[in-house]
Structure formats: C-alpha cells, structure tokens
PDB file of C-alpha atoms in Angstrom:
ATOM      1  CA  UNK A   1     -30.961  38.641 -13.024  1.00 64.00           C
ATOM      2  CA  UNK A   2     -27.072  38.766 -13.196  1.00 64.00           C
ATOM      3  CA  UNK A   3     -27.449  39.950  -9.798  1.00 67.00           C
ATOM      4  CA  UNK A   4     -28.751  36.504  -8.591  1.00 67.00           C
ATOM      5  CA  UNK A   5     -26.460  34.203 -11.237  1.00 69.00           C
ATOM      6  CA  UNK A   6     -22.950  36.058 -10.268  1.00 69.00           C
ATOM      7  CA  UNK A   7     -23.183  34.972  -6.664  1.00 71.00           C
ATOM      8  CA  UNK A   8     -24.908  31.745  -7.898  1.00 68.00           C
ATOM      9  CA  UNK A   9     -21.922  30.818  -9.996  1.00 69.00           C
ATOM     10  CA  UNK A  10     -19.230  31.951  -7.660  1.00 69.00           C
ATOM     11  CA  UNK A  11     -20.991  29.979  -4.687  1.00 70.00           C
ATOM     12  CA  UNK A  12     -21.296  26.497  -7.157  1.00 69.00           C
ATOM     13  CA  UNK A  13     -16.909  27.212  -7.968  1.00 69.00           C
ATOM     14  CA  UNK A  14     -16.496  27.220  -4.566  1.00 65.00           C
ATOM     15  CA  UNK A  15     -18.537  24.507  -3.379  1.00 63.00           C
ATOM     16  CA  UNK A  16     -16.561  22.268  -6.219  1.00 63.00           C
ATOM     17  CA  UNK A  17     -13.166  23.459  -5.381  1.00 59.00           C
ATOM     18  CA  UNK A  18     -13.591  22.389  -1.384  1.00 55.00           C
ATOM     19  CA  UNK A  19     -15.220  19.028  -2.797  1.00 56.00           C
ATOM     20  CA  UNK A  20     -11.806  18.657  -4.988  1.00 54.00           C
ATOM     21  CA  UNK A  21      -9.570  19.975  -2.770  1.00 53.00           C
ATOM     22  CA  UNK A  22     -10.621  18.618   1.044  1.00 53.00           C
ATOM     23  CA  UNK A  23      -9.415  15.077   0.084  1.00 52.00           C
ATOM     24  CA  UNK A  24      -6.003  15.933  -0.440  1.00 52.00           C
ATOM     25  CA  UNK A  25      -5.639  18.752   1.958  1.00 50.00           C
ATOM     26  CA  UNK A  26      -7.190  16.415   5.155  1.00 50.00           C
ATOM     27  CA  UNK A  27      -4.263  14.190   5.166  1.00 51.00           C
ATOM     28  CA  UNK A  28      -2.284  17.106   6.509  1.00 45.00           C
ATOM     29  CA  UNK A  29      -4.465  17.542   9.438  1.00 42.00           C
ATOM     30  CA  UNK A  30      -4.483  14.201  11.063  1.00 49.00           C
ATOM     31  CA  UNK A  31      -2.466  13.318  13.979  1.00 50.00           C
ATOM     32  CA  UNK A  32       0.324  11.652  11.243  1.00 48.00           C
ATOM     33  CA  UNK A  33       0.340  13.423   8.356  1.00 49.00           C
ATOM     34  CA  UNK A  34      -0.425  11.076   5.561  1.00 59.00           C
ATOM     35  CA  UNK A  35      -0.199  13.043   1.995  1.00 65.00           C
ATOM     36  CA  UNK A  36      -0.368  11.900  -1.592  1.00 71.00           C
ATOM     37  CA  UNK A  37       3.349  11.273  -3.201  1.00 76.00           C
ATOM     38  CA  UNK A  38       3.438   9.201  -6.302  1.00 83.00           C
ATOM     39  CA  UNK A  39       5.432   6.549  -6.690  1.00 88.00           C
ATOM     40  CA  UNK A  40       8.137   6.904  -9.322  1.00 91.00           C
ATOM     41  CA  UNK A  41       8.786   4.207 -12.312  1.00 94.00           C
ATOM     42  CA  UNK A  42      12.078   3.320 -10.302  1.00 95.00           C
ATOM     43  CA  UNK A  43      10.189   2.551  -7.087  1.00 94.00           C
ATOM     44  CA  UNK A  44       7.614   0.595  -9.088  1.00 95.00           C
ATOM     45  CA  UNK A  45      10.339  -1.540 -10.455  1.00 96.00           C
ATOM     46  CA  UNK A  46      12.402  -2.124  -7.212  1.00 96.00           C
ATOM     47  CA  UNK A  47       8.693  -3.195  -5.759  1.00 96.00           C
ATOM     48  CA  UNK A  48       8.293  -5.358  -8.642  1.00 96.00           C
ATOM     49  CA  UNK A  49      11.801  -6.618  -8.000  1.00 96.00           C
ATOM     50  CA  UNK A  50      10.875  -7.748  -4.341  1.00 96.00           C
ATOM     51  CA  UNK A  51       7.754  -9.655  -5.802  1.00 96.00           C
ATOM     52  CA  UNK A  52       9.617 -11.788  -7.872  1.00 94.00           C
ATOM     53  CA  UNK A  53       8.463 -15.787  -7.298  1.00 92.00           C
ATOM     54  CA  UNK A  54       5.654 -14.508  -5.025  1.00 94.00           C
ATOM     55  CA  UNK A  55       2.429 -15.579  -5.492  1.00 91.00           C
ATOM     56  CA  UNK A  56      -0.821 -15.160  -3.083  1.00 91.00           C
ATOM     57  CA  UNK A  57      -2.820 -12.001  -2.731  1.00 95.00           C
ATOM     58  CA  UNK A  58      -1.205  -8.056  -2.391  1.00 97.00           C
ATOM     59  CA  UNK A  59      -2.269  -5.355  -0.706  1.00 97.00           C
ATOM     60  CA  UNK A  60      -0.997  -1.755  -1.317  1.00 97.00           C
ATOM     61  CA  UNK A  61      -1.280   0.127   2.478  1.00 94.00           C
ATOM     62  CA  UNK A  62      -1.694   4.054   1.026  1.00 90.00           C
ATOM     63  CA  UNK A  63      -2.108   3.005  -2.590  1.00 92.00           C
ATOM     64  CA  UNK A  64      -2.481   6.808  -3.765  1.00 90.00           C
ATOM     65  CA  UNK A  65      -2.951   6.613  -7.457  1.00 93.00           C
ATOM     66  CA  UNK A  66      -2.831   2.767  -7.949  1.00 95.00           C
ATOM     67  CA  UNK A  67       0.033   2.574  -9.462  1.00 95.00           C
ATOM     68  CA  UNK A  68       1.595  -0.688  -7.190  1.00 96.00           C
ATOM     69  CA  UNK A  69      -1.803  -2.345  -7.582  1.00 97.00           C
ATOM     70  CA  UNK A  70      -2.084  -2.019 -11.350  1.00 97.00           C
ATOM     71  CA  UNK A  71       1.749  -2.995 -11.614  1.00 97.00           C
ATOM     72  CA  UNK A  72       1.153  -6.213  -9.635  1.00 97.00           C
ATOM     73  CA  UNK A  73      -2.144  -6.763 -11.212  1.00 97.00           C
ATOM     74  CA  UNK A  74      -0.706  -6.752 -14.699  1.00 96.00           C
ATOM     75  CA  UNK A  75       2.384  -9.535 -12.750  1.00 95.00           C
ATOM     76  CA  UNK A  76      -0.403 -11.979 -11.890  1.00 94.00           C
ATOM     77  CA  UNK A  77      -0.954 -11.042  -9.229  1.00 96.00           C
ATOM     78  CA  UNK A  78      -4.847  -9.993  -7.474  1.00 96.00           C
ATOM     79  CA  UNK A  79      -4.265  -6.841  -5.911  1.00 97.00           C
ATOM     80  CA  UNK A  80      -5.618  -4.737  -3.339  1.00 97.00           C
ATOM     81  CA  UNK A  81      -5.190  -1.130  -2.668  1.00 96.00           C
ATOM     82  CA  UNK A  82      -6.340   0.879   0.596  1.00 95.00           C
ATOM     83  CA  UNK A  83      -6.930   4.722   0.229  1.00 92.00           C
ATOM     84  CA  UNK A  84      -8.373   7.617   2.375  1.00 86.00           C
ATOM     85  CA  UNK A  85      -8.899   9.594  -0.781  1.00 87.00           C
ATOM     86  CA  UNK A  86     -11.983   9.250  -2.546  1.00 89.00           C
ATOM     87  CA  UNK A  87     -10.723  10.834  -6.053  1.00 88.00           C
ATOM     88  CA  UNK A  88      -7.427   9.025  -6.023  1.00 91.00           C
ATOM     89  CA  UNK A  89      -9.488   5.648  -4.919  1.00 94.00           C
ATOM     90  CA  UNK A  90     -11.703   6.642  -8.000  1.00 94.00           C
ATOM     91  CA  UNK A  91      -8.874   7.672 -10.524  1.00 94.00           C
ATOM     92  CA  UNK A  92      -7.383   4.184  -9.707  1.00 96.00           C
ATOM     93  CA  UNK A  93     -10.656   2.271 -10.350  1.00 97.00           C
ATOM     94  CA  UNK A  94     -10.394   4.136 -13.700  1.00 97.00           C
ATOM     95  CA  UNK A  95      -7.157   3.448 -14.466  1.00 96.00           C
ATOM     96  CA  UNK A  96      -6.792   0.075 -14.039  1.00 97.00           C
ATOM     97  CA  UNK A  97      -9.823  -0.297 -16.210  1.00 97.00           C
ATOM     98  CA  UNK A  98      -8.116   1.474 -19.188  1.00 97.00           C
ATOM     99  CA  UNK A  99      -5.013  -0.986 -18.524  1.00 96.00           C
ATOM    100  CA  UNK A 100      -7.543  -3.827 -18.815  1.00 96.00           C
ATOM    101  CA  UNK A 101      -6.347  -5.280 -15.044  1.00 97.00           C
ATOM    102  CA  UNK A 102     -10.053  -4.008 -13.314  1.00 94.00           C
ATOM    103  CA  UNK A 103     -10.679  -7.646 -12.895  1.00 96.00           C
ATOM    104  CA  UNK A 104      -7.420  -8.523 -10.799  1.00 96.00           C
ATOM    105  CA  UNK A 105      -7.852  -5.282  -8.847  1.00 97.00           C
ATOM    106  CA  UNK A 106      -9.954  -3.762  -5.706  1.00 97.00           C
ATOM    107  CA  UNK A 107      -9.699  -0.386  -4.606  1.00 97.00           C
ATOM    108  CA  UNK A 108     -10.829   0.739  -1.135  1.00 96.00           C
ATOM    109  CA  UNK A 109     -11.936   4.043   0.375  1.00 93.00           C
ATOM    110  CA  UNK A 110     -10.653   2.798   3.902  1.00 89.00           C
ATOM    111  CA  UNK A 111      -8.284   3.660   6.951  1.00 86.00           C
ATOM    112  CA  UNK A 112      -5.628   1.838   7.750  1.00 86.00           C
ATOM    113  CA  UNK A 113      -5.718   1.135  11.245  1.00 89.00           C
ATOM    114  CA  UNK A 114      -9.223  -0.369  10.700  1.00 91.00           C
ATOM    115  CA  UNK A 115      -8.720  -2.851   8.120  1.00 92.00           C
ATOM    116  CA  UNK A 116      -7.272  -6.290   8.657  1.00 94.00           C
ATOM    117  CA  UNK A 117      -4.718  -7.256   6.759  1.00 95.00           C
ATOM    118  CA  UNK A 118      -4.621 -11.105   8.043  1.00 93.00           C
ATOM    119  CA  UNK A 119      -5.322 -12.939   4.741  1.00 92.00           C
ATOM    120  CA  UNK A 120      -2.588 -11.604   2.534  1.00 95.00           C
ATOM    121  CA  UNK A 121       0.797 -12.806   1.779  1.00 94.00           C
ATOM    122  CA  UNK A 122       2.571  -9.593  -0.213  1.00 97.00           C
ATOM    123  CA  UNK A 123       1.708  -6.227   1.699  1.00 97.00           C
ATOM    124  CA  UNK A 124       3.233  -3.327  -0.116  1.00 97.00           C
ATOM    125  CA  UNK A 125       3.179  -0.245   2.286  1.00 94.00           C
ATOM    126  CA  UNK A 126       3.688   3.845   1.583  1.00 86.00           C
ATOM    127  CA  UNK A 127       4.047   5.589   5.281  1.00 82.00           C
ATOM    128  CA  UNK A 128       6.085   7.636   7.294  1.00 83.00           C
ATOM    129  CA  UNK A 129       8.383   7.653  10.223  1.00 84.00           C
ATOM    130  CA  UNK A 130       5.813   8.929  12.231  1.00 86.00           C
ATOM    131  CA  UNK A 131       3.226   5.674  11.584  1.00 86.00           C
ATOM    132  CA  UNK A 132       6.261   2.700  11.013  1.00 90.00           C
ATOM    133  CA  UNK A 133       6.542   1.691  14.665  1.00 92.00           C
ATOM    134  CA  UNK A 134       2.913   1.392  15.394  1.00 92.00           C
ATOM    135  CA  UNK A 135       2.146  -0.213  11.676  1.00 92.00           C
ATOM    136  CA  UNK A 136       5.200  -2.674  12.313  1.00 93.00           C
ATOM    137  CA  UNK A 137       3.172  -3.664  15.189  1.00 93.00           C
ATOM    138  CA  UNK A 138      -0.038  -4.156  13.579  1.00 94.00           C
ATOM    139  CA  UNK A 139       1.338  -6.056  10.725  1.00 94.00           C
ATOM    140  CA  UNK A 140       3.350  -8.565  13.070  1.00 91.00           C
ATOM    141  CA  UNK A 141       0.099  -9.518  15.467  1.00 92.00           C
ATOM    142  CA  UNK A 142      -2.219  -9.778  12.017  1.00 94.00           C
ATOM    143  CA  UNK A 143       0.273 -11.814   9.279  1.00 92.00           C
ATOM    144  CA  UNK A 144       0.942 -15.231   8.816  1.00 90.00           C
ATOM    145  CA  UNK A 145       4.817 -16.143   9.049  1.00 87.00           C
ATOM    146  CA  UNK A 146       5.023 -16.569   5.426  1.00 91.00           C
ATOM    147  CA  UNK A 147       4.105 -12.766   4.595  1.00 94.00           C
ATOM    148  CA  UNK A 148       6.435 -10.498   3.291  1.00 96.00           C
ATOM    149  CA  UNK A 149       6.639  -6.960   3.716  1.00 96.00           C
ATOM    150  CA  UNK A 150       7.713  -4.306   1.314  1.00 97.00           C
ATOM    151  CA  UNK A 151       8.498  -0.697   2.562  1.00 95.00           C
ATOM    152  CA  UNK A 152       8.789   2.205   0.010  1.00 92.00           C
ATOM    153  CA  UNK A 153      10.536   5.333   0.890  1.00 87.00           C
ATOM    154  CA  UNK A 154      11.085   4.609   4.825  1.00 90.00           C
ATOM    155  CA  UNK A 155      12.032   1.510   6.325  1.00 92.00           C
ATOM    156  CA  UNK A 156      10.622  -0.115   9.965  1.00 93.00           C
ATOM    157  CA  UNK A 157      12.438   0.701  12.627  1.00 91.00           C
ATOM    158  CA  UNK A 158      12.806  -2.578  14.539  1.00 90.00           C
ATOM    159  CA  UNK A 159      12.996  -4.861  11.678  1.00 91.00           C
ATOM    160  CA  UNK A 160      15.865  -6.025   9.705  1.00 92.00           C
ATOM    161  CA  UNK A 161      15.098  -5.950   6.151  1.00 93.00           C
ATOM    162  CA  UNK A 162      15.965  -9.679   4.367  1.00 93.00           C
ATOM    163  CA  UNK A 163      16.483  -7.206   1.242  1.00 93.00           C
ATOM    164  CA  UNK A 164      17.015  -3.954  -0.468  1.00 94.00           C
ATOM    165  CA  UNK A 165      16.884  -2.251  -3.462  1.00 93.00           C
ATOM    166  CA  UNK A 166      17.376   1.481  -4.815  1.00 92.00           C
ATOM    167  CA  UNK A 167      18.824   4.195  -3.808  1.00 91.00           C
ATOM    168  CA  UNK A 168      17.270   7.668  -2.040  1.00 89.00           C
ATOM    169  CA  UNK A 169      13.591   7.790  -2.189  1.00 88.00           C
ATOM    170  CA  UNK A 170      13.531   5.034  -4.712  1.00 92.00           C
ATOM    171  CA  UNK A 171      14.904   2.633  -2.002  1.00 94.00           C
ATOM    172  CA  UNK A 172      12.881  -0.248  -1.160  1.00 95.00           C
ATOM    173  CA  UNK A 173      13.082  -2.563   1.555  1.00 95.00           C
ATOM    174  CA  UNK A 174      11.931  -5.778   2.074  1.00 96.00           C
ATOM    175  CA  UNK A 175      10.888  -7.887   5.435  1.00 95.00           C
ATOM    176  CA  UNK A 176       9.973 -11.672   5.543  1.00 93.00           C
ATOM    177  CA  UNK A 177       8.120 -11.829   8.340  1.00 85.00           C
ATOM    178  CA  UNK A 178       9.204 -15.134   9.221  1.00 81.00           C
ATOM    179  CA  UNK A 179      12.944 -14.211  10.194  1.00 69.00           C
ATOM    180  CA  UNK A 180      11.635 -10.869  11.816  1.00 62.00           C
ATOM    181  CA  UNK A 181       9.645 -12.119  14.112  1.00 57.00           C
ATOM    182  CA  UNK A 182      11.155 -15.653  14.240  1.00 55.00           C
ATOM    183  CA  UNK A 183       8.379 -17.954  13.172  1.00 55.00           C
ATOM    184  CA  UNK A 184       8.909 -21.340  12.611  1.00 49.00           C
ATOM    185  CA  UNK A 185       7.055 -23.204   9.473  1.00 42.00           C
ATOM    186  CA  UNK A 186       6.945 -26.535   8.513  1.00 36.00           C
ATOM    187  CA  UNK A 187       8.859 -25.913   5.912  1.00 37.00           C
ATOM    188  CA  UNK A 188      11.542 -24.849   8.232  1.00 34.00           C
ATOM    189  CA  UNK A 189      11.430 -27.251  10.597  1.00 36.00           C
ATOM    190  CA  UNK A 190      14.820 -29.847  10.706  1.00 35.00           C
ATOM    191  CA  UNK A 191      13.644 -33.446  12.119  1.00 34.00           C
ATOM    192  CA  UNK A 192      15.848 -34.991  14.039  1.00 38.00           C
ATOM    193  CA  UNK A 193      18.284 -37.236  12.583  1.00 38.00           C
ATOM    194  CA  UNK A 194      17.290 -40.963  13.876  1.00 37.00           C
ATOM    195  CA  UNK A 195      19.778 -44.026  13.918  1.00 37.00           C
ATOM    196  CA  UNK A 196      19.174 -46.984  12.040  1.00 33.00           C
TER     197      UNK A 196
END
C-alpha cells in the first residue's frame, strides 16, 4: 500500500510545483525576456504623480501583481491590467477585491503584442530595452494624440519624455503622445488672426 501512495504523493508535489512554477519561469524563455519585478511604493507614487488631472481609461502593459491598476483604481480612475501570468492575473483579481476597487478594475490573461490598446488615454507600461523600440511603435500607430504614456524603469528610445520623476529604478518617465509624434488637436490649433 505505501508502495503505491509514496510515488502517488511524490508524483501529485511535482505535478503542483511545475503548475506553480511554469508561469513565472516561461517569461525567461521567450524571445524578450519578460519576468515578474514588483513595483516599489516609490514607483507607484511617481506613476501616480504622472496621472495627476488625467481622466479617461488606464491600462497597465505587464501589470504583474496589480499594483498600478489597484493604485489608479482607488484615484478614480477604471483600470486595466494585461498579464501573461495566470497566478499573478489571479492574485490581482483577489487583491483588488480585498481593497474594495474589483469594480473599477479588469485583469487580463493576455499578450501584449495582440491586444489593442486604441481606446485608452493613460497607458502605464513595465518592459525592457529589448521590447521599447518595437512597443514605441505599436503604441504610436494604435493611440489617439491625446494619450499619454508612462514608462517605469526604462524609458523609449526615440521619444522625448514631456516629464520625469524618480531616481534609479524608481524613475518614471512620461510621453504625451501628442508632442512625440506631433499631432495636431483642435485644441491646439491657432486660427488665424482676421482684420476687422
């Protein structure tokens, strides 16, 4: 009988350690490696910083734990967070439920480079070097001129932030799309001066 349960029990340990563990290890074998860091309280403020009078929909591009979303969320705003990781995409469901924000909150099981991020206005974004050039290029064919993007950790290479904030890993930088890519709005727009 123990014969049959040992191996049993040793099989079921193992079988729930690769479900726990493959998540967080797979990030480390794709093309760019994308793995879990989470944000510290100083990058959540400087992010919070660059949200200030903003309004419109966020999305969180690697939201990890949820930690941006659930900050925003708890601002006002309705936030979005995309995730490769099923158990962090689940811990962050959780979490924002015990902060009572669930409502004001989505959290996706999703890649990237197949979601469109057209519709939002405040796009919060966790890479590295390795993804910035071909994300900056995404996010400038998909958002509308009044968008603004905030980087966490590593900047865009092309871009010139409008703002930063922090210092070393806590640094955050922010892009208005409209001066990086030289949109014009109405808002913008200067009508000619007429004589009378």
């Amino acid at each position: 009988r123990w014969a049959l349960l040992v191996p049993a029990a040793v099989g079921g340990a193992l079988v729930a350690l690769y479900a726990v563990v493959t998540p967080f290890v797979a990030p480390a074998l794709r093309k760019v490696c994308l793995p879990f860091v989470p944000a510290t309280a100083a990058q959540i403020q400087n992010v919070l910083k660059m949200l200030e009078n903003r309004s419109g929909p966020l999305v969180d591009i690697g939201s990890g734990d949820g930690r941006i979303v659930i900050a925003a969320a708890k601002r006002g705003f309705k936030a979005v967070g995309y995730e490769l990781n099923p158990w962090l995409v689940w811990y962050s469901r959780y979490r924002a439920w015990r902060d009572g924000v669930h409502q004001n909150t989505k959290f996706y099981i999703s890649d990237l480079w197949k979601v469109s991020f057209s519709h939002y206005r405040n796009i919060v974004v966790f890479g590295v070097p390795q993804m910035m050039p071909q994300l900056e290029k995404k996010l400038e064919e998909e958002l509308e001129c009044n968008a603004r993007i905030i980087a966490c950790r590593f900047p865009f290479p092309c871009w010139i932030p409008d703002h930063t904030t922090g210092k070393g890993i806590d640094t955050v930088w922010a892009y208005d799309l409209k001066h990086s890519r030289g949109c014009k709005t109405k808002s913008l727009e200067v009508m000619p001066e007429t004589e009378s």
